[in-house]
CSV table of N, CA, C and O in Angstrom, one decimal:
chain,number,residue,atom,x,y,z
T,1,UNK,N,94.9,28.0,37.5
T,1,UNK,CA,94.6,28.3,36.1
T,1,UNK,C,95.3,29.5,35.6
T,1,UNK,O,95.2,30.6,36.2
T,2,UNK,N,95.9,29.5,34.4
T,2,UNK,CA,96.6,30.6,33.9
T,2,UNK,C,95.8,31.1,32.8
T,2,UNK,O,95.4,30.4,31.9
T,3,UNK,N,95.6,32.5,32.8
T,3,UNK,CA,95.0,33.1,31.7
T,3,UNK,C,95.9,33.8,30.8
T,3,UNK,O,96.7,34.6,31.2
T,4,UNK,N,95.7,33.6,29.5
T,4,UNK,CA,96.5,34.3,28.4
T,4,UNK,C,95.6,35.3,27.7
T,4,UNK,O,94.5,35.0,27.3
T,5,UNK,N,96.1,36.5,27.5
T,5,UNK,CA,95.4,37.5,26.8
T,5,UNK,C,96.1,38.0,25.6
T,5,UNK,O,97.2,38.6,25.9
T,6,UNK,N,95.7,37.8,24.5
T,6,UNK,CA,96.3,38.4,23.2
T,6,UNK,C,95.9,39.7,22.9
T,6,UNK,O,94.8,40.1,23.3
T,7,UNK,N,96.8,40.5,22.2
T,7,UNK,CA,96.4,41.9,21.7
T,7,UNK,C,97.3,42.1,20.5
T,7,UNK,O,98.3,41.5,20.3
T,8,UNK,N,96.9,43.3,19.8
T,8,UNK,CA,97.7,43.7,18.7
T,8,UNK,C,97.2,43.4,17.4
T,8,UNK,O,97.8,43.8,16.3
T,9,UNK,N,96.1,42.6,17.4
T,9,UNK,CA,95.5,42.3,16.0
T,9,UNK,C,94.8,43.4,15.4
T,9,UNK,O,94.7,44.6,16.1
T,10,UNK,N,94.4,43.3,14.2
T,10,UNK,CA,93.7,44.4,13.6
T,10,UNK,C,93.7,44.2,12.0
T,10,UNK,O,94.0,43.2,11.5
T,11,UNK,N,93.3,45.3,11.3
T,11,UNK,CA,93.2,45.4,9.8
T,11,UNK,C,94.4,46.2,9.4
T,11,UNK,O,94.7,47.3,9.9
T,12,UNK,N,95.1,45.5,8.4
T,12,UNK,CA,96.3,46.1,7.9
T,12,UNK,C,96.3,45.9,6.4
T,12,UNK,O,95.8,44.8,6.0
T,13,UNK,N,96.9,46.6,5.6
T,13,UNK,CA,97.2,46.5,4.1
T,13,UNK,C,98.2,45.5,3.9
T,13,UNK,O,99.1,45.4,4.7
T,14,UNK,N,98.2,44.9,2.8
T,14,UNK,CA,99.3,43.9,2.5
T,14,UNK,C,100.5,44.7,2.4
T,14,UNK,O,100.6,45.9,2.0
T,15,UNK,N,101.6,44.1,2.9
T,15,UNK,CA,102.9,44.7,3.0
T,15,UNK,C,103.1,45.4,4.4
T,15,UNK,O,104.3,45.8,4.7
T,16,UNK,N,102.1,45.5,5.2
T,16,UNK,CA,102.3,46.2,6.4
T,16,UNK,C,102.6,45.3,7.5
T,16,UNK,O,103.0,44.1,7.3
T,17,UNK,N,102.7,45.8,8.7
T,17,UNK,CA,103.2,45.1,10.0
T,17,UNK,C,102.3,45.1,11.2
T,17,UNK,O,101.6,46.1,11.2
T,18,UNK,N,102.3,44.1,11.9
T,18,UNK,CA,101.6,44.1,13.2
T,18,UNK,C,102.5,43.4,14.2
T,18,UNK,O,103.3,42.5,13.8
T,19,UNK,N,102.4,43.7,15.4
T,19,UNK,CA,103.1,43.0,16.5
T,19,UNK,C,102.0,42.4,17.6
T,19,UNK,O,101.3,43.2,18.2
T,20,UNK,N,101.9,41.2,17.6
T,20,UNK,CA,100.9,40.6,18.6
T,20,UNK,C,101.6,40.4,19.9
T,20,UNK,O,102.8,40.0,19.9
T,21,UNK,N,100.9,40.6,21.0
T,21,UNK,CA,101.4,40.3,22.3
T,21,UNK,C,100.5,39.3,23.0
T,21,UNK,O,99.3,39.3,22.7
T,22,UNK,N,101.1,38.5,24.0
T,22,UNK,CA,100.3,37.6,24.8
T,22,UNK,C,100.8,37.6,26.2
T,22,UNK,O,102.0,37.2,26.3
T,23,UNK,N,100.0,38.2,27.0
T,23,UNK,CA,100.4,38.3,28.4
T,23,UNK,C,99.7,37.2,29.3
T,23,UNK,O,98.5,37.0,29.2
T,24,UNK,N,100.5,36.6,30.1
T,24,UNK,CA,100.0,35.6,31.0
T,24,UNK,C,99.8,36.2,32.4
T,24,UNK,O,100.6,36.8,33.0
T,25,UNK,N,98.5,35.9,32.9
T,25,UNK,CA,98.2,36.2,34.3
T,25,UNK,C,98.6,35.1,35.2
T,25,UNK,O,97.9,34.2,35.5
T,26,UNK,N,100.0,35.1,35.5
T,26,UNK,CA,100.6,33.9,36.2
T,26,UNK,C,101.6,34.4,37.2
T,26,UNK,O,102.7,34.8,36.9
T,27,UNK,N,101.2,34.4,38.4
T,27,UNK,CA,102.2,34.9,39.5
T,27,UNK,C,103.5,34.0,39.6
T,27,UNK,O,104.5,34.5,40.1
T,28,UNK,N,103.4,32.8,39.1
T,28,UNK,CA,104.6,31.9,39.1
T,28,UNK,C,105.6,32.2,38.1
T,28,UNK,O,106.7,31.7,38.1
T,29,UNK,N,105.1,33.0,37.0
T,29,UNK,CA,106.0,33.4,35.9
T,29,UNK,C,106.0,32.4,34.9
T,29,UNK,O,106.0,31.2,35.1
T,30,UNK,N,106.2,32.8,33.6
T,30,UNK,CA,106.1,32.0,32.4
T,30,UNK,C,107.5,31.2,32.2
T,30,UNK,O,107.5,30.5,31.2
T,31,UNK,N,108.5,31.5,33.0
T,31,UNK,CA,109.7,30.8,32.8
T,31,UNK,C,109.6,29.3,33.0
T,31,UNK,O,110.2,28.5,32.3
T,32,UNK,N,108.5,28.9,33.7
T,32,UNK,CA,108.2,27.6,33.9
T,32,UNK,C,107.7,26.9,32.6
T,32,UNK,O,107.4,25.7,32.6
T,33,UNK,N,107.3,27.7,31.6
T,33,UNK,CA,106.9,27.1,30.3
T,33,UNK,C,107.9,27.1,29.3
T,33,UNK,O,108.1,28.2,28.7
T,34,UNK,N,108.7,26.0,29.1
T,34,UNK,CA,109.7,26.0,28.1
T,34,UNK,C,109.2,26.0,26.6
T,34,UNK,O,109.9,26.3,25.7
T,35,UNK,N,107.9,25.7,26.4
T,35,UNK,CA,107.3,25.7,25.1
T,35,UNK,C,106.2,26.8,25.0
T,35,UNK,O,105.2,26.7,25.8
T,36,UNK,N,106.6,27.8,24.2
T,36,UNK,CA,105.5,28.9,23.9
T,36,UNK,C,105.4,28.9,22.4
T,36,UNK,O,106.3,28.7,21.7
T,37,UNK,N,104.2,29.2,22.0
T,37,UNK,CA,104.0,29.3,20.5
T,37,UNK,C,102.8,30.1,20.1
T,37,UNK,O,101.9,30.5,21.0
T,38,UNK,N,102.7,30.4,18.9
T,38,UNK,CA,101.6,31.1,18.2
T,38,UNK,C,101.0,30.2,17.1
T,38,UNK,O,101.7,29.6,16.4
T,39,UNK,N,99.6,30.1,17.2
T,39,UNK,CA,98.9,29.3,16.2
T,39,UNK,C,97.9,30.3,15.5
T,39,UNK,O,97.7,31.4,16.0
T,40,UNK,N,97.4,29.8,14.4
T,40,UNK,CA,96.4,30.6,13.7
T,40,UNK,C,95.4,29.7,13.0
T,40,UNK,O,95.6,28.6,12.8
T,41,UNK,N,94.2,30.3,12.9
T,41,UNK,CA,93.2,29.5,12.3
T,41,UNK,C,92.3,30.4,11.4
T,41,UNK,O,91.8,31.5,11.9
T,42,UNK,N,92.0,30.1,10.2
T,42,UNK,CA,91.2,30.8,9.3
T,42,UNK,C,90.0,30.0,9.0
T,42,UNK,O,90.0,28.7,9.2
T,43,UNK,N,88.9,30.6,8.6
T,43,UNK,CA,87.6,29.9,8.4
T,43,UNK,C,87.7,28.7,7.4
T,43,UNK,O,88.4,28.8,6.3
T,44,UNK,N,87.2,27.6,7.8
T,44,UNK,CA,87.2,26.4,7.1
T,44,UNK,C,88.6,25.6,7.0
T,44,UNK,O,88.7,24.6,6.4
T,45,UNK,N,89.5,26.1,7.8
T,45,UNK,CA,90.8,25.5,7.9
T,45,UNK,C,91.1,25.0,9.4
T,45,UNK,O,90.6,25.6,10.3
T,46,UNK,N,92.0,24.1,9.5
T,46,UNK,CA,92.5,23.6,10.8
T,46,UNK,C,93.4,24.6,11.4
T,46,UNK,O,94.1,25.3,10.7
T,47,UNK,N,93.5,24.6,12.7
T,47,UNK,CA,94.5,25.4,13.4
T,47,UNK,C,95.9,25.0,13.1
T,47,UNK,O,96.1,23.7,13.2
T,48,UNK,N,96.7,25.9,12.8
T,48,UNK,CA,98.1,25.5,12.4
T,48,UNK,C,99.2,26.3,13.3
T,48,UNK,O,98.9,27.4,13.7
T,49,UNK,N,100.2,25.6,13.5
T,49,UNK,CA,101.4,26.2,14.2
T,49,UNK,C,102.1,27.2,13.3
T,49,UNK,O,102.5,26.8,12.3
T,50,UNK,N,102.2,28.4,13.8
T,50,UNK,CA,102.9,29.5,13.1
T,50,UNK,C,104.4,29.6,13.5
T,50,UNK,O,105.2,29.7,12.6
T,51,UNK,N,104.5,29.6,14.8
T,51,UNK,CA,105.9,29.8,15.3
T,51,UNK,C,106.1,29.3,16.8
T,51,UNK,O,105.1,29.3,17.5
T,52,UNK,N,107.2,28.8,17.1
T,52,UNK,CA,107.3,28.1,18.4
T,52,UNK,C,108.7,28.4,19.0
T,52,UNK,O,109.7,28.4,18.2
T,53,UNK,N,108.7,28.6,20.2
T,53,UNK,CA,110.1,28.6,20.9
T,53,UNK,C,110.0,27.4,21.9
T,53,UNK,O,109.1,27.3,22.7
T,54,UNK,N,111.0,26.5,21.7
T,54,UNK,CA,111.2,25.4,22.6
T,54,UNK,C,112.6,25.6,23.2
T,54,UNK,O,113.6,25.6,22.4
T,55,UNK,N,112.7,25.8,24.5
T,55,UNK,CA,113.9,26.1,25.1
T,55,UNK,C,115.0,25.2,24.8
T,55,UNK,O,114.9,23.9,24.8
T,56,UNK,N,116.1,25.6,24.3
T,56,UNK,CA,117.3,24.8,23.9
T,56,UNK,C,117.3,24.3,22.6
T,56,UNK,O,118.2,23.6,22.1
T,57,UNK,N,116.2,24.7,21.8
T,57,UNK,CA,116.1,24.3,20.4
T,57,UNK,C,116.0,25.4,19.5
T,57,UNK,O,115.6,26.5,19.9
T,58,UNK,N,116.3,25.3,18.1
T,58,UNK,CA,116.0,26.4,17.2
T,58,UNK,C,114.6,26.8,17.2
T,58,UNK,O,113.7,26.0,17.4
T,59,UNK,N,114.4,28.1,16.9
T,59,UNK,CA,113.1,28.7,16.7
T,59,UNK,C,112.4,27.9,15.5
T,59,UNK,O,113.1,27.5,14.5
T,60,UNK,N,111.2,27.7,15.6
T,60,UNK,CA,110.5,26.9,14.5
T,60,UNK,C,109.4,27.8,14.0
T,60,UNK,O,108.7,28.4,14.7
T,61,UNK,N,109.3,27.8,12.6
T,61,UNK,CA,108.3,28.6,11.8
T,61,UNK,C,107.7,27.8,10.8
T,61,UNK,O,108.4,26.9,10.2
T,62,UNK,N,106.5,28.0,10.5
T,62,UNK,CA,105.8,27.3,9.4
T,62,UNK,C,106.4,28.0,8.1
T,62,UNK,O,106.9,29.2,8.1
T,63,UNK,N,106.6,27.2,7.0
T,63,UNK,CA,107.4,27.7,5.9
T,63,UNK,C,106.9,29.0,5.3
T,63,UNK,O,107.6,29.9,4.9
T,64,UNK,N,105.5,29.2,5.4
T,64,UNK,CA,104.9,30.3,4.7
T,64,UNK,C,105.2,31.7,5.4
T,64,UNK,O,105.0,32.7,4.8
T,65,UNK,N,105.8,31.6,6.7
T,65,UNK,CA,106.0,32.9,7.3
T,65,UNK,C,107.5,33.1,7.6
T,65,UNK,O,107.9,34.1,8.1
T,66,UNK,N,108.4,32.1,7.2
T,66,UNK,CA,109.9,32.3,7.4
T,66,UNK,C,110.3,33.5,6.7
T,66,UNK,O,110.0,33.8,5.6
T,67,UNK,N,111.1,34.2,7.4
T,67,UNK,CA,111.7,35.5,6.9
T,67,UNK,C,110.8,36.7,7.1
T,67,UNK,O,111.3,37.9,6.8
T,68,UNK,N,109.5,36.5,7.5
T,68,UNK,CA,108.6,37.6,7.7
T,68,UNK,C,108.1,37.7,9.2
T,68,UNK,O,107.9,38.9,9.7
T,69,UNK,N,108.0,36.7,9.9
T,69,UNK,CA,107.5,36.7,11.2
T,69,UNK,C,108.6,36.3,12.2
T,69,UNK,O,109.6,35.5,11.9
T,70,UNK,N,108.6,36.9,13.4
T,70,UNK,CA,109.6,36.6,14.5
T,70,UNK,C,108.9,36.5,15.8
T,70,UNK,O,108.2,37.3,16.2
T,71,UNK,N,109.2,35.3,16.4
T,71,UNK,CA,108.6,35.0,17.7
T,71,UNK,C,109.7,35.3,18.8
T,71,UNK,O,110.9,35.1,18.6
T,72,UNK,N,109.2,35.8,19.9
T,72,UNK,CA,110.1,36.1,21.0
T,72,UNK,C,109.3,36.1,22.3
T,72,UNK,O,108.1,36.0,22.4
T,73,UNK,N,110.1,36.0,23.5
T,73,UNK,CA,109.5,35.9,24.8
T,73,UNK,C,110.3,36.9,25.7
T,73,UNK,O,111.5,37.1,25.6
T,74,UNK,N,109.6,37.4,26.6
T,74,UNK,CA,110.1,38.3,27.7
T,74,UNK,C,109.6,37.8,29.1
T,74,UNK,O,108.5,38.2,29.4
T,75,UNK,N,110.3,36.9,29.7
T,75,UNK,CA,109.8,36.2,30.9
T,75,UNK,C,109.6,37.2,32.0
T,75,UNK,O,108.5,37.0,32.7
T,76,UNK,N,110.4,38.2,32.3
T,76,UNK,CA,110.1,39.1,33.3
T,76,UNK,C,108.7,39.9,33.2
T,76,UNK,O,108.1,40.2,34.1
T,77,UNK,N,108.3,40.0,31.9
T,77,UNK,CA,107.0,40.6,31.6
T,77,UNK,C,105.9,39.6,31.4
T,77,UNK,O,104.8,40.0,31.1
T,78,UNK,N,106.2,38.3,31.6
T,78,UNK,CA,105.2,37.4,31.3
T,78,UNK,C,104.6,37.4,30.0
T,78,UNK,O,103.3,37.2,29.9
T,79,UNK,N,105.3,37.7,29.0
T,79,UNK,CA,104.8,38.0,27.7
T,79,UNK,C,105.5,37.4,26.6
T,79,UNK,O,106.8,37.3,26.6
T,80,UNK,N,104.8,36.9,25.5
T,80,UNK,CA,105.4,36.5,24.3
T,80,UNK,C,104.9,37.4,23.1
T,80,UNK,O,103.8,38.0,23.3
T,81,UNK,N,105.7,37.4,22.1
T,81,UNK,CA,105.4,38.3,21.0
T,81,UNK,C,105.4,37.6,19.7
T,81,UNK,O,106.1,36.6,19.5
T,82,UNK,N,104.7,38.1,18.7
T,82,UNK,CA,104.9,37.7,17.3
T,82,UNK,C,105.0,38.9,16.4
T,82,UNK,O,104.0,39.7,16.3
T,83,UNK,N,106.1,39.2,16.0
T,83,UNK,CA,106.3,40.4,15.1
T,83,UNK,C,106.1,39.9,13.6
T,83,UNK,O,106.7,39.0,13.2
T,84,UNK,N,105.1,40.6,12.9
T,84,UNK,CA,104.7,40.2,11.6
T,84,UNK,C,105.0,41.3,10.6
T,84,UNK,O,104.3,42.3,10.7
T,85,UNK,N,105.9,41.0,9.7
T,85,UNK,CA,106.1,42.0,8.7
T,85,UNK,C,105.8,41.5,7.3
T,85,UNK,O,105.6,40.3,7.1
T,86,UNK,N,105.7,42.4,6.4
T,86,UNK,CA,105.3,42.0,5.0
T,86,UNK,C,104.0,41.1,4.9
T,86,UNK,O,104.1,40.1,4.3
T,87,UNK,N,103.1,41.6,5.7
T,87,UNK,CA,101.9,40.7,5.7
T,87,UNK,C,101.2,40.5,4.4
T,87,UNK,O,101.2,41.4,3.5
T,88,UNK,N,100.6,39.4,4.3
T,88,UNK,CA,99.9,39.0,3.0
T,88,UNK,C,98.4,38.7,3.3
T,88,UNK,O,98.2,38.2,4.5
T,89,UNK,N,97.6,38.8,2.3
T,89,UNK,CA,96.2,38.5,2.6
T,89,UNK,C,96.0,37.0,3.1
T,89,UNK,O,95.1,36.8,4.0
T,90,UNK,N,96.8,36.1,2.8
T,90,UNK,CA,96.7,34.7,3.2
T,90,UNK,C,97.2,34.6,4.7
T,90,UNK,O,97.0,33.5,5.3
T,91,UNK,N,97.7,35.7,5.3
T,91,UNK,CA,97.9,35.6,6.7
T,91,UNK,C,96.7,35.9,7.6
T,91,UNK,O,96.7,35.8,8.8
T,92,UNK,N,95.6,36.3,6.9
T,92,UNK,CA,94.3,36.7,7.6
T,92,UNK,C,93.9,35.4,8.4
T,92,UNK,O,93.7,34.3,7.8
T,93,UNK,N,93.7,35.5,9.7
T,93,UNK,CA,93.3,34.5,10.6
T,93,UNK,C,93.1,35.0,12.0
T,93,UNK,O,93.4,36.1,12.2
T,94,UNK,N,92.6,34.1,12.8
T,94,UNK,CA,92.5,34.4,14.3
T,94,UNK,C,93.8,33.8,14.8
T,94,UNK,O,94.1,32.6,14.5
T,95,UNK,N,94.6,34.6,15.5
T,95,UNK,CA,95.9,34.1,16.1
T,95,UNK,C,95.7,33.8,17.6
T,95,UNK,O,95.2,34.7,18.3
T,96,UNK,N,96.3,32.7,18.0
T,96,UNK,CA,96.2,32.3,19.3
T,96,UNK,C,97.6,32.0,19.8
T,96,UNK,O,98.5,31.4,19.2
T,97,UNK,N,97.8,32.3,21.2
T,97,UNK,CA,99.0,31.9,21.9
T,97,UNK,C,98.8,30.7,22.7
T,97,UNK,O,97.7,30.5,23.1
T,98,UNK,N,99.9,30.1,22.9
T,98,UNK,CA,99.9,28.8,23.8
T,98,UNK,C,101.2,28.7,24.6
T,98,UNK,O,102.3,29.0,24.1
T,99,UNK,N,101.0,28.3,25.8
T,99,UNK,CA,102.1,28.1,26.7
T,99,UNK,C,102.0,26.8,27.4
T,99,UNK,O,100.9,26.4,27.8
T,100,UNK,N,103.0,26.0,27.4
T,100,UNK,CA,103.0,24.7,28.1
T,100,UNK,C,104.3,24.3,28.8
T,100,UNK,O,105.3,24.7,28.3
T,101,UNK,N,104.2,23.3,29.7
T,101,UNK,CA,105.3,22.9,30.4
T,101,UNK,C,105.9,21.7,29.8
T,101,UNK,O,107.1,21.3,30.2
T,102,UNK,N,105.2,21.0,29.1
T,102,UNK,CA,105.7,19.8,28.4
T,102,UNK,C,105.1,19.7,26.9
T,102,UNK,O,104.0,20.1,26.7
T,103,UNK,N,105.9,19.1,26.0
T,103,UNK,CA,105.5,19.2,24.6
T,103,UNK,C,104.2,18.4,24.4
T,103,UNK,O,103.4,18.9,23.6
T,104,UNK,N,103.9,17.4,25.2
T,104,UNK,CA,102.7,16.5,24.9
T,104,UNK,C,101.4,17.1,25.7
T,104,UNK,O,100.4,16.5,25.5
T,105,UNK,N,101.7,18.1,26.5
T,105,UNK,CA,100.5,18.8,27.1
T,105,UNK,C,99.7,19.7,26.1
T,105,UNK,O,100.3,20.2,25.2
T,106,UNK,N,98.5,19.9,26.5
T,106,UNK,CA,97.8,20.9,25.6
T,106,UNK,C,98.2,22.3,26.0
T,106,UNK,O,98.1,23.2,25.2
T,107,UNK,N,98.4,22.5,27.3
T,107,UNK,CA,98.8,23.8,27.8
T,107,UNK,C,97.7,24.8,27.9
T,107,UNK,O,96.5,24.5,28.0
T,108,UNK,N,98.1,26.1,28.0
T,108,UNK,CA,97.1,27.1,28.2
T,108,UNK,C,97.0,27.9,26.8
T,108,UNK,O,97.9,28.1,26.1
T,109,UNK,N,95.7,28.3,26.6
T,109,UNK,CA,95.4,29.0,25.3
T,109,UNK,C,94.8,30.4,25.6
T,109,UNK,O,94.1,30.5,26.6
T,110,UNK,N,95.1,31.4,24.8
T,110,UNK,CA,94.4,32.6,24.8
T,110,UNK,C,93.1,32.6,24.0
T,110,UNK,O,92.7,31.6,23.5
T,111,UNK,N,92.4,33.7,24.0
T,111,UNK,CA,91.1,33.8,23.4
T,111,UNK,C,91.1,34.1,21.9
T,111,UNK,O,90.1,33.9,21.2
T,112,UNK,N,92.4,34.5,21.5
T,112,UNK,CA,92.5,34.8,20.0
T,112,UNK,C,92.4,36.2,19.7
T,112,UNK,O,91.7,37.0,20.4
T,113,UNK,N,93.2,36.6,18.7
T,113,UNK,CA,93.1,38.0,18.2
T,113,UNK,C,93.0,38.0,16.7
T,113,UNK,O,93.7,37.2,16.1
T,114,UNK,N,92.1,38.7,16.1
T,114,UNK,CA,91.9,38.7,14.7
T,114,UNK,C,92.8,39.5,13.9
T,114,UNK,O,93.0,40.7,14.3
T,115,UNK,N,93.5,39.0,12.9
T,115,UNK,CA,94.4,39.7,12.0
T,115,UNK,C,93.7,39.5,10.6
T,115,UNK,O,93.5,38.5,10.1
T,116,UNK,N,93.5,40.7,10.0
T,116,UNK,CA,92.9,40.8,8.7
T,116,UNK,C,93.9,41.6,7.9
T,116,UNK,O,94.2,42.8,8.1
T,117,UNK,N,94.2,41.0,6.7
T,117,UNK,CA,95.2,41.7,5.7
T,117,UNK,C,94.4,41.9,4.5
T,117,UNK,O,94.1,41.0,3.8
T,118,UNK,N,94.3,43.2,4.1
T,118,UNK,CA,93.6,43.5,2.8
T,118,UNK,C,94.6,43.6,1.7
T,118,UNK,O,95.7,44.0,1.9
T,119,UNK,N,94.1,43.2,0.5
T,119,UNK,CA,95.0,43.3,-0.7
T,119,UNK,C,94.8,44.6,-1.4
T,119,UNK,O,94.1,45.4,-1.0
């Protein structure tokens, strides 16, 4: 069982920045997960894919964050990141990281980190 722990969330004013981190407690290393992603969920809404790295494919972003968010991974550190710039109140949500070995697998999930953007 792989445990993922997110950090970096918090309260920020609109226009500000945050960097989320997701560290995997995985002695085998996250290189074995070609699919890593960040999702978010706000009250009353379904969980949505925010950004995804699929090895060998272009980075994928939901339209609402394109040009503002950047996903990256550091395999030696067993960590993925989400750099969020020019944050907007509508970005307020709980953010979850996900890592999986195949696209159709559910994979492993973190516990979530709250991001709140004030106007």
